Coordinates of C-alpha atoms and ligand atoms in Angstrom, one line a residue:
M1 CA 0.0 0.0 0.0
D2 CA 1.5 3.3 -1.1
F3 CA 0.2 6.4 0.8
N4 CA 2.6 8.8 -1.1
L5 CA 1.2 11.3 -3.6
S6 CA 2.8 11.4 -7.0
E7 CA 5.1 14.3 -7.8
E8 CA 2.4 15.9 -10.0
E9 CA -0.1 15.6 -7.1
V10 CA 2.3 17.2 -4.6
L11 CA 2.9 20.1 -7.1
I12 CA -0.8 20.7 -7.7
Q13 CA -1.5 20.6 -4.0
A14 CA 1.2 23.1 -3.3
T15 CA 0.0 25.4 -6.1
V16 CA -3.6 25.5 -4.9
H17 CA -2.6 25.7 -1.3
E18 CA -0.6 28.9 -2.0
L19 CA -3.4 30.4 -4.1
A20 CA -6.1 29.6 -1.5
Q21 CA -4.2 30.7 1.5
E22 CA -2.7 33.9 0.0
K23 CA -5.8 35.1 -2.0
F24 CA -9.0 33.2 -1.2
K25 CA -8.7 33.2 2.5
E26 CA -8.7 36.9 3.0
R27 CA -11.7 37.3 0.6
S28 CA -13.8 34.6 2.2
Q29 CA -15.4 36.6 5.0
K30 CA -16.7 39.3 2.7
I31 CA -17.9 36.7 0.2
D32 CA -19.9 35.0 3.0
E33 CA -21.2 38.1 4.7
E34 CA -22.3 39.9 1.5
S35 CA -23.3 36.7 -0.4
L36 CA -20.9 37.7 -3.2
F37 CA -20.2 35.4 -6.0
P38 CA -16.4 34.8 -5.9
E39 CA -15.7 36.0 -9.5
Q40 CA -12.0 36.7 -8.8
N41 CA -11.4 33.3 -7.2
I42 CA -13.0 31.5 -10.2
K43 CA -11.0 33.7 -12.6
E44 CA -7.7 32.8 -10.9
L45 CA -8.6 29.1 -10.8
A46 CA -9.5 29.2 -14.5
E47 CA -6.2 30.9 -15.3
L48 CA -4.4 28.0 -13.7
G49 CA -6.5 25.5 -15.7
L50 CA -8.1 24.2 -12.5
L51 CA -11.7 24.3 -13.7
G52 CA -10.9 21.4 -16.0
S53 CA -8.3 19.6 -13.9
I54 CA -9.5 16.1 -14.6
I55 CA -10.8 16.8 -18.1
E56 CA -8.8 15.2 -20.9
E57 CA -6.2 17.4 -22.5
K58 CA -7.7 17.1 -25.9
Y59 CA -10.8 19.0 -24.6
G60 CA -8.8 21.7 -22.9
G61 CA -8.3 20.1 -19.5
A62 CA -5.2 19.1 -17.5
E63 CA -6.0 15.4 -17.4
A64 CA -4.9 15.2 -13.8
S65 CA -5.8 12.3 -11.5
T66 CA -9.0 12.1 -9.4
M67 CA -6.6 12.3 -6.4
S68 CA -5.4 15.7 -7.7
Y69 CA -9.0 16.8 -8.1
S70 CA -9.6 15.8 -4.5
L71 CA -6.6 17.7 -3.3
I72 CA -7.6 20.8 -5.3
L73 CA -11.1 20.8 -3.7
E74 CA -9.7 20.2 -0.2
E75 CA -7.2 23.1 -0.5
I76 CA -9.8 25.5 -1.9
S77 CA -12.3 24.5 0.9
Q78 CA -9.8 25.3 3.6
A79 CA -10.1 28.9 2.5
C80 CA -13.4 29.3 0.8
A81 CA -16.0 26.5 0.6
S82 CA -18.3 28.5 -1.6
T83 CA -15.6 28.6 -4.3
S84 CA -15.0 24.8 -4.1
V85 CA -18.8 24.0 -4.7
I86 CA -18.7 26.1 -7.8
V87 CA -15.7 24.2 -9.1
S88 CA -17.1 20.9 -8.1
V89 CA -20.4 21.3 -9.9
T90 CA -18.7 22.7 -13.0
T91 CA -16.3 19.8 -13.1
M92 CA -19.1 17.3 -12.7
V93 CA -20.9 18.7 -15.8
G94 CA -17.7 18.6 -17.9
L95 CA -17.0 15.0 -16.8
A96 CA -20.6 13.9 -17.6
I97 CA -20.3 15.3 -21.1
Q98 CA -16.9 13.7 -21.5
R99 CA -18.2 10.3 -20.3
S100 CA -21.5 10.3 -22.2
G101 CA -21.3 12.8 -25.0
N102 CA -20.6 12.1 -28.7
E103 CA -17.4 13.6 -30.2
E104 CA -19.2 16.7 -31.5
Q105 CA -20.8 17.4 -28.1
K106 CA -17.4 17.0 -26.4
Q107 CA -15.7 19.4 -28.8
N108 CA -18.6 21.9 -28.6
Y109 CA -19.0 22.1 -24.8
I110 CA -16.2 20.8 -22.8
P111 CA -13.4 23.3 -23.8
K112 CA -15.8 26.1 -22.8
I113 CA -16.0 24.7 -19.3
A114 CA -12.4 23.5 -19.0
E115 CA -11.0 26.9 -20.1
G116 CA -13.3 28.8 -17.8
Q117 CA -15.4 30.6 -20.5
T118 CA -18.5 29.4 -18.7
L119 CA -19.4 27.4 -15.5
G120 CA -21.6 24.3 -15.7
A121 CA -24.9 23.6 -13.9
F122 CA -26.2 20.2 -13.0
C123 CA -30.1 20.1 -13.1
L124 CA -31.6 17.1 -11.4
T125 CA -33.6 18.2 -8.3
E126 CA -37.2 19.4 -8.6
P127 CA -39.7 20.6 -5.9
N128 CA -41.2 17.1 -5.6
A129 CA -38.2 15.1 -6.7
G130 CA -35.2 15.4 -4.4
S131 CA -33.9 12.1 -3.0
D132 CA -36.2 10.3 -5.5
P133 CA -35.2 11.9 -8.8
S134 CA -37.0 9.2 -10.8
S135 CA -40.3 11.0 -9.9
M136 CA -39.3 14.1 -11.7
K137 CA -42.0 16.0 -13.6
T138 CA -39.9 17.9 -16.1
T139 CA -40.7 16.6 -19.6
A140 CA -38.9 16.6 -22.9
K141 CA -41.1 16.0 -26.0
L142 CA -39.6 15.2 -29.3
E143 CA -41.2 17.2 -32.1
G144 CA -39.5 16.9 -35.5
E145 CA -35.9 17.5 -34.9
N146 CA -36.3 19.4 -31.7
Y147 CA -37.1 18.6 -28.1
I148 CA -39.6 20.8 -26.2
L149 CA -38.7 21.1 -22.5
N150 CA -41.3 22.0 -19.8
G151 CA -40.9 22.0 -16.1
Q152 CA -38.9 23.3 -13.2
K153 CA -35.7 22.5 -11.4
L154 CA -34.8 23.6 -7.9
W155 CA -31.5 24.3 -6.0
I156 CA -29.4 24.6 -9.1
T157 CA -25.9 25.6 -8.2
N158 CA -24.2 28.1 -10.6
A159 CA -27.5 28.7 -12.5
S160 CA -27.0 32.4 -12.5
H161 CA -23.4 32.1 -13.8
S162 CA -23.6 29.2 -16.3
D163 CA -24.2 29.0 -20.0
I164 CA -24.1 25.2 -20.0
F165 CA -26.9 23.3 -18.2
L166 CA -27.0 19.5 -18.0
V167 CA -30.8 18.9 -17.6
M168 CA -32.5 15.6 -16.8
A169 CA -36.0 15.4 -18.1
N170 CA -38.5 12.6 -18.8
E171 CA -39.3 11.8 -22.4
D172 CA -42.0 9.2 -21.5
P173 CA -43.3 9.6 -17.9
K174 CA -45.1 6.2 -18.3
L175 CA -41.7 4.6 -18.3
G176 CA -40.7 6.2 -15.0
R177 CA -36.9 6.3 -14.4
K178 CA -36.4 4.6 -17.8
G179 CA -38.0 7.5 -19.6
I180 CA -35.4 10.0 -18.3
S181 CA -32.9 11.4 -20.7
A182 CA -30.1 14.0 -20.3
F183 CA -29.9 17.2 -22.3
V184 CA -27.4 20.0 -22.7
V185 CA -29.0 23.4 -22.7
E186 CA -26.8 26.2 -23.9
K187 CA -28.5 29.3 -22.6
S188 CA -26.9 31.7 -25.1
K189 CA -28.1 29.6 -28.0
I190 CA -31.8 29.4 -27.1
K191 CA -34.0 30.1 -30.1
S192 CA -37.5 29.6 -28.9
G193 CA -39.4 29.2 -25.6
T194 CA -38.4 30.6 -22.3
F195 CA -35.7 29.7 -19.8
T196 CA -36.0 31.6 -16.6
I197 CA -33.6 31.6 -13.7
G198 CA -35.0 32.5 -10.3
P199 CA -33.3 34.7 -7.7
P200 CA -30.6 33.1 -5.5
E201 CA -31.9 31.1 -2.5
R202 CA -31.3 32.7 0.8
K203 CA -29.2 30.0 2.6
M204 CA -27.6 29.4 6.0
G205 CA -24.1 28.9 4.5
L206 CA -22.1 28.6 1.3
N207 CA -23.3 32.1 0.6
G208 CA -20.9 32.8 -2.2
S209 CA -22.3 29.8 -4.2
H210 CA -25.5 31.0 -5.8
T211 CA -28.3 28.5 -6.1
S212 CA -31.6 29.1 -7.9
A213 CA -34.7 27.5 -9.3
I214 CA -34.9 27.4 -13.1
F215 CA -38.0 27.1 -15.2
F216 CA -38.5 25.8 -18.8
D217 CA -41.6 26.9 -20.7
N218 CA -41.8 25.3 -24.1
L219 CA -38.0 25.6 -24.4
L220 CA -36.9 24.3 -27.7
I221 CA -33.5 22.6 -28.0
P222 CA -32.2 20.6 -31.0
E223 CA -32.4 16.8 -30.8
E224 CA -28.6 16.6 -31.1
N225 CA -28.4 18.2 -27.6
R226 CA -29.5 14.9 -26.0
L227 CA -26.6 13.4 -24.2
G228 CA -26.4 9.6 -24.6
G229 CA -29.4 7.5 -25.6
K230 CA -33.1 7.9 -24.8
G231 CA -33.7 6.9 -21.3
E232 CA -30.1 6.9 -20.2
G233 CA -30.4 10.2 -18.3
L234 CA -30.7 9.0 -14.8
G235 CA -27.8 6.6 -15.2
I236 CA -25.7 9.5 -16.5
A237 CA -26.7 11.6 -13.5
L238 CA -26.0 8.9 -11.0
K239 CA -22.6 8.0 -12.6
S240 CA -21.7 11.7 -12.3
L241 CA -22.5 11.6 -8.6
D242 CA -20.0 8.8 -8.1
T243 CA -17.2 11.2 -8.8
G244 CA -19.1 14.2 -7.5
R245 CA -19.3 12.6 -4.0
I246 CA -15.5 12.3 -3.8
G247 CA -15.5 16.0 -4.4
I248 CA -18.0 16.6 -1.6
A249 CA -16.0 14.4 0.8
S250 CA -12.9 16.5 -0.2
Q251 CA -14.7 19.7 0.5
A252 CA -15.7 18.5 3.9
L253 CA -12.1 17.4 4.5
G254 CA -10.9 20.9 3.7
I255 CA -13.3 22.7 5.9
A256 CA -12.6 20.2 8.8
Q257 CA -8.8 20.7 8.3
A258 CA -9.2 24.4 8.6
A259 CA -11.3 24.1 11.8
F260 CA -8.8 21.6 13.2
D261 CA -5.7 23.7 12.5
S262 CA -7.2 26.7 14.1
S263 CA -8.2 24.6 17.2
V264 CA -4.6 23.3 17.6
N265 CA -3.1 26.8 17.4
Y266 CA -5.7 28.3 19.7
A267 CA -5.2 25.5 22.3
K268 CA -1.5 26.3 22.3
E269 CA -1.9 30.1 22.6
R270 CA -4.9 30.7 24.7
E271 CA -4.2 30.6 28.5
Q272 CA -6.6 30.1 31.4
F273 CA -5.8 29.2 35.0
G274 CA -2.2 30.1 34.2
Q275 CA -1.6 27.7 31.4
A276 CA -2.4 27.0 27.7
I277 CA -5.9 25.5 27.5
G278 CA -4.4 22.6 25.4
K279 CA -2.8 21.4 28.6
F280 CA -6.3 20.6 30.0
Q281 CA -7.3 17.1 29.0
G282 CA -10.9 18.3 28.5
V283 CA -9.5 20.3 25.5
S284 CA -6.7 18.1 24.3
F285 CA -8.9 15.0 24.1
K286 CA -11.4 16.9 22.0
I287 CA -8.6 17.8 19.7
A288 CA -7.3 14.2 19.6
D289 CA -10.9 13.0 18.7
M290 CA -10.9 15.7 15.9
K291 CA -7.6 14.4 14.6
M292 CA -8.9 10.7 14.5
K293 CA -11.9 11.7 12.5
L294 CA -9.9 14.0 10.2
D295 CA -7.4 11.3 9.4
T296 CA -10.1 8.6 8.9
S297 CA -12.0 11.0 6.5
R298 CA -8.8 11.5 4.5
L299 CA -8.2 7.8 4.2
V300 CA -11.7 6.9 3.0
T301 CA -11.7 9.9 0.6
R302 CA -8.4 9.0 -0.9
K303 CA -9.4 5.4 -1.2
A304 CA -12.4 6.4 -3.3
A305 CA -10.3 8.7 -5.4
W306 CA -7.6 6.0 -5.9
M307 CA -10.3 3.5 -7.0
N308 CA -11.6 6.0 -9.5
D309 CA -8.1 6.5 -10.9
Q310 CA -7.7 2.7 -11.1
G311 CA -10.9 2.4 -13.1
L312 CA -12.5 0.3 -10.3
N313 CA -16.2 0.5 -9.4
H314 CA -16.3 2.9 -6.5
T315 CA -20.0 3.7 -6.1
M316 CA -20.0 2.4 -2.5
E317 CA -16.7 3.8 -1.6
S318 CA -17.7 7.3 -2.8
S319 CA -20.9 7.1 -0.7
I320 CA -18.8 6.0 2.4
A321 CA -16.4 8.8 1.8
K322 CA -19.1 11.4 1.3
A323 CA -21.2 10.4 4.4
Y324 CA -18.2 9.8 6.7
A325 CA -16.2 12.8 5.8
T326 CA -19.2 15.2 5.9
E327 CA -20.4 13.9 9.3
A328 CA -16.9 13.9 10.7
A329 CA -16.5 17.5 9.5
F330 CA -19.9 18.4 11.1
D331 CA -18.5 17.1 14.5
I332 CA -15.1 18.6 14.0
T333 CA -16.4 22.1 13.2
A334 CA -18.8 22.0 16.2
Q335 CA -16.0 20.9 18.5
A336 CA -13.7 23.6 17.1
I337 CA -16.3 26.3 18.1
R338 CA -16.2 24.9 21.7
V339 CA -12.3 24.9 21.8
H340 CA -12.4 28.6 20.8
G341 CA -14.9 29.5 23.5
G342 CA -16.7 32.8 22.9
M343 CA -14.4 33.5 19.9
G344 CA -15.7 30.4 18.2
F345 CA -19.2 32.0 18.2
S346 CA -17.9 35.3 17.0
K347 CA -17.9 36.4 13.3
E348 CA -14.4 37.7 13.8
L349 CA -13.2 34.2 13.2
P350 CA -14.4 31.8 10.5
L351 CA -15.3 28.9 12.9
E352 CA -19.0 29.6 12.8
R353 CA -18.9 29.9 9.0
Y354 CA -17.3 26.5 8.8
H355 CA -20.1 25.0 10.8
R356 CA -22.8 26.7 8.7
D357 CA -21.1 25.8 5.4
I358 CA -20.6 22.1 6.3
Q359 CA -24.4 21.5 6.8
A360 CA -25.0 21.6 3.0
T361 CA -22.5 18.8 2.4
L362 CA -24.7 16.5 4.4
I363 CA -27.6 17.2 2.0
Y364 CA -26.4 17.8 -1.6
E365 CA -25.4 15.1 -4.1
G366 CA -27.6 12.8 -2.1
T367 CA -28.4 13.2 1.5
N368 CA -26.4 11.0 3.9
E369 CA -29.5 8.8 4.4
I370 CA -29.3 8.2 0.6
Q371 CA -25.6 7.4 0.9
R372 CA -26.5 4.8 3.5
L373 CA -29.1 3.4 1.0
V374 CA -26.4 3.1 -1.6
I375 CA -24.1 1.4 0.8
S376 CA -26.8 -1.1 2.0
R377 CA -27.8 -1.9 -1.6
N378 CA -24.1 -2.6 -2.5
L379 CA -24.1 -5.0 0.4
G380 CA -27.1 -6.8 -1.1
L381 CA -29.5 -5.5 1.6
Ligands
FAD1 C1 -26.7 24.2 -1.2 C2 -27.4 23.2 -2.1 C3 -27.0 23.1 -3.4 C4 -27.6 22.2 -4.3 N1 -27.2 22.1 -5.6 C5 -27.9 21.3 -6.5 C6 -27.6 21.2 -7.9 O1 -26.7 21.9 -8.3 N2 -28.3 20.4 -8.7 C7 -29.3 19.7 -8.2 O2 -29.9 19.0 -9.0 N3 -29.6 19.7 -6.9 C8 -29.0 20.4 -6.0 N4 -29.3 20.5 -4.7 C9 -30.4 19.7 -4.2 C10 -30.0 18.5 -3.4 O3 -29.4 17.5 -4.1 C11 -31.3 18.0 -2.7 O4 -31.7 18.9 -1.7 C12 -31.1 16.6 -2.0 O5 -30.9 15.6 -3.0 C13 -32.3 16.3 -1.1 O6 -33.5 16.4 -1.7 P1 -34.7 17.3 -1.0 O7 -34.1 18.5 -0.5 O8 -35.9 17.3 -1.8 O9 -35.0 16.4 0.4 P2 -36.0 15.2 0.5 O10 -35.7 14.2 -0.6 O11 -37.4 15.6 0.6 O12 -35.5 14.6 1.9 C14 -36.0 15.0 3.1 C15 -35.4 14.1 4.2 O13 -36.0 12.8 4.0 C16 -34.9 11.9 3.9 N5 -35.2 10.8 3.0 C17 -35.7 10.8 1.8 N6 -35.8 9.6 1.2 C18 -35.3 8.7 2.1 C19 -35.1 7.3 2.2 N7 -35.5 6.5 1.1 N8 -34.6 6.8 3.3 C20 -34.2 7.5 4.3 N9 -34.4 8.9 4.4 C21 -34.9 9.5 3.3 C22 -33.7 12.7 3.4 O14 -32.5 12.1 3.7 C23 -33.9 14.0 4.2 O15 -33.4 13.9 5.5 C24 -28.6 21.3 -3.8 C25 -29.0 21.4 -2.4 C26 -28.4 22.4 -1.6 C27 -28.9 22.5 -0.2

């Protein structure tokens, strides 16, 4: 078993670490407090080719490993979790097109994402179809050489800043999940019908990542925009989530690492009763527990990333990593607030933001109950 990162992975990690710590960290408080979309962070990541890190070189990406991708998201999240969500969803859309698109679709869309000309949006959830996407109501009706889309999607990350939307819609509701197909909607090329983006949701965290409802009203898109075959849409979406969940685990790991580092430093510096608070077992054992959870999260996350890089089926391992790392990070960020006492509750420090931001990771890309469902099914239960 080799726990070493490759030379390339070490280099990518160091590059993103420097960018995130020197630039993103100081911007993150304002981004959170004013719900600002982190334009500058995204621009700097795009300049380094990090919006297409795991996309193949021939489509404008860096063709880095999934391990590198995990490291990138972890490093960004240590400074600004909102920025990492934007990158993770964009990458997921690029990867889905790379995995399931025909050559023309790949040439058309992926370079725009990988080179940072546009972000990507992944459109699966609806008001009455969250954990159970097969019950979606959005329809796609083939008329001549075009599809007509009608319906609504909810909670769409990047909707207000994307031109490329990967939309799952049902071609034949009688067939249930087997009627769902995937479509690429390029907003700037819409010729007929309406495509409306709602205002950003008001959320408890990840305030720099804007999330909106979107509405299709007789939206006409060419038949050639269907990704994969008829009825393959849910499979395409779920396959995307296998990699996406490694990204969410990596985000959680980054947020937890930042909370942990701050706790260790604070426990060494803050004195009460004439000594550093870290000398009290009540504090040091909390930090030891945080460290155990952090290291275990890193192991399960890297295992899933490694399996993806080896071409092994990693559906269950991605779910394990996502559920474990996000719940560990939830505990770690809560304990970090306690270690910092009143300062943990203050907006002067980012501890309270870490704990707000982490909540979404337990929900999106499948709630942690759904991850347990995936794990149980993989065990034949
Ligand atoms: C910040 C944020 C960003 C998001 N971005 C996107 C995006 O870009 N694209 C997108 O398509 N979606 C996105 N989502 C939506 C997200 O994926 C859904 O919120 C999630 O899948 C849960 O669906 P729901 O909210 O409808 O909850 P529900 O499905 O209604 O679940 C409610 C509760 O019931 C539980 N539950 C449901 N079914 C079961 C079951 N079978 N067994 C046990 N428990 C169950 C759930 O775990 C949860 O606790 C985002 C959500 C958030 C919060």
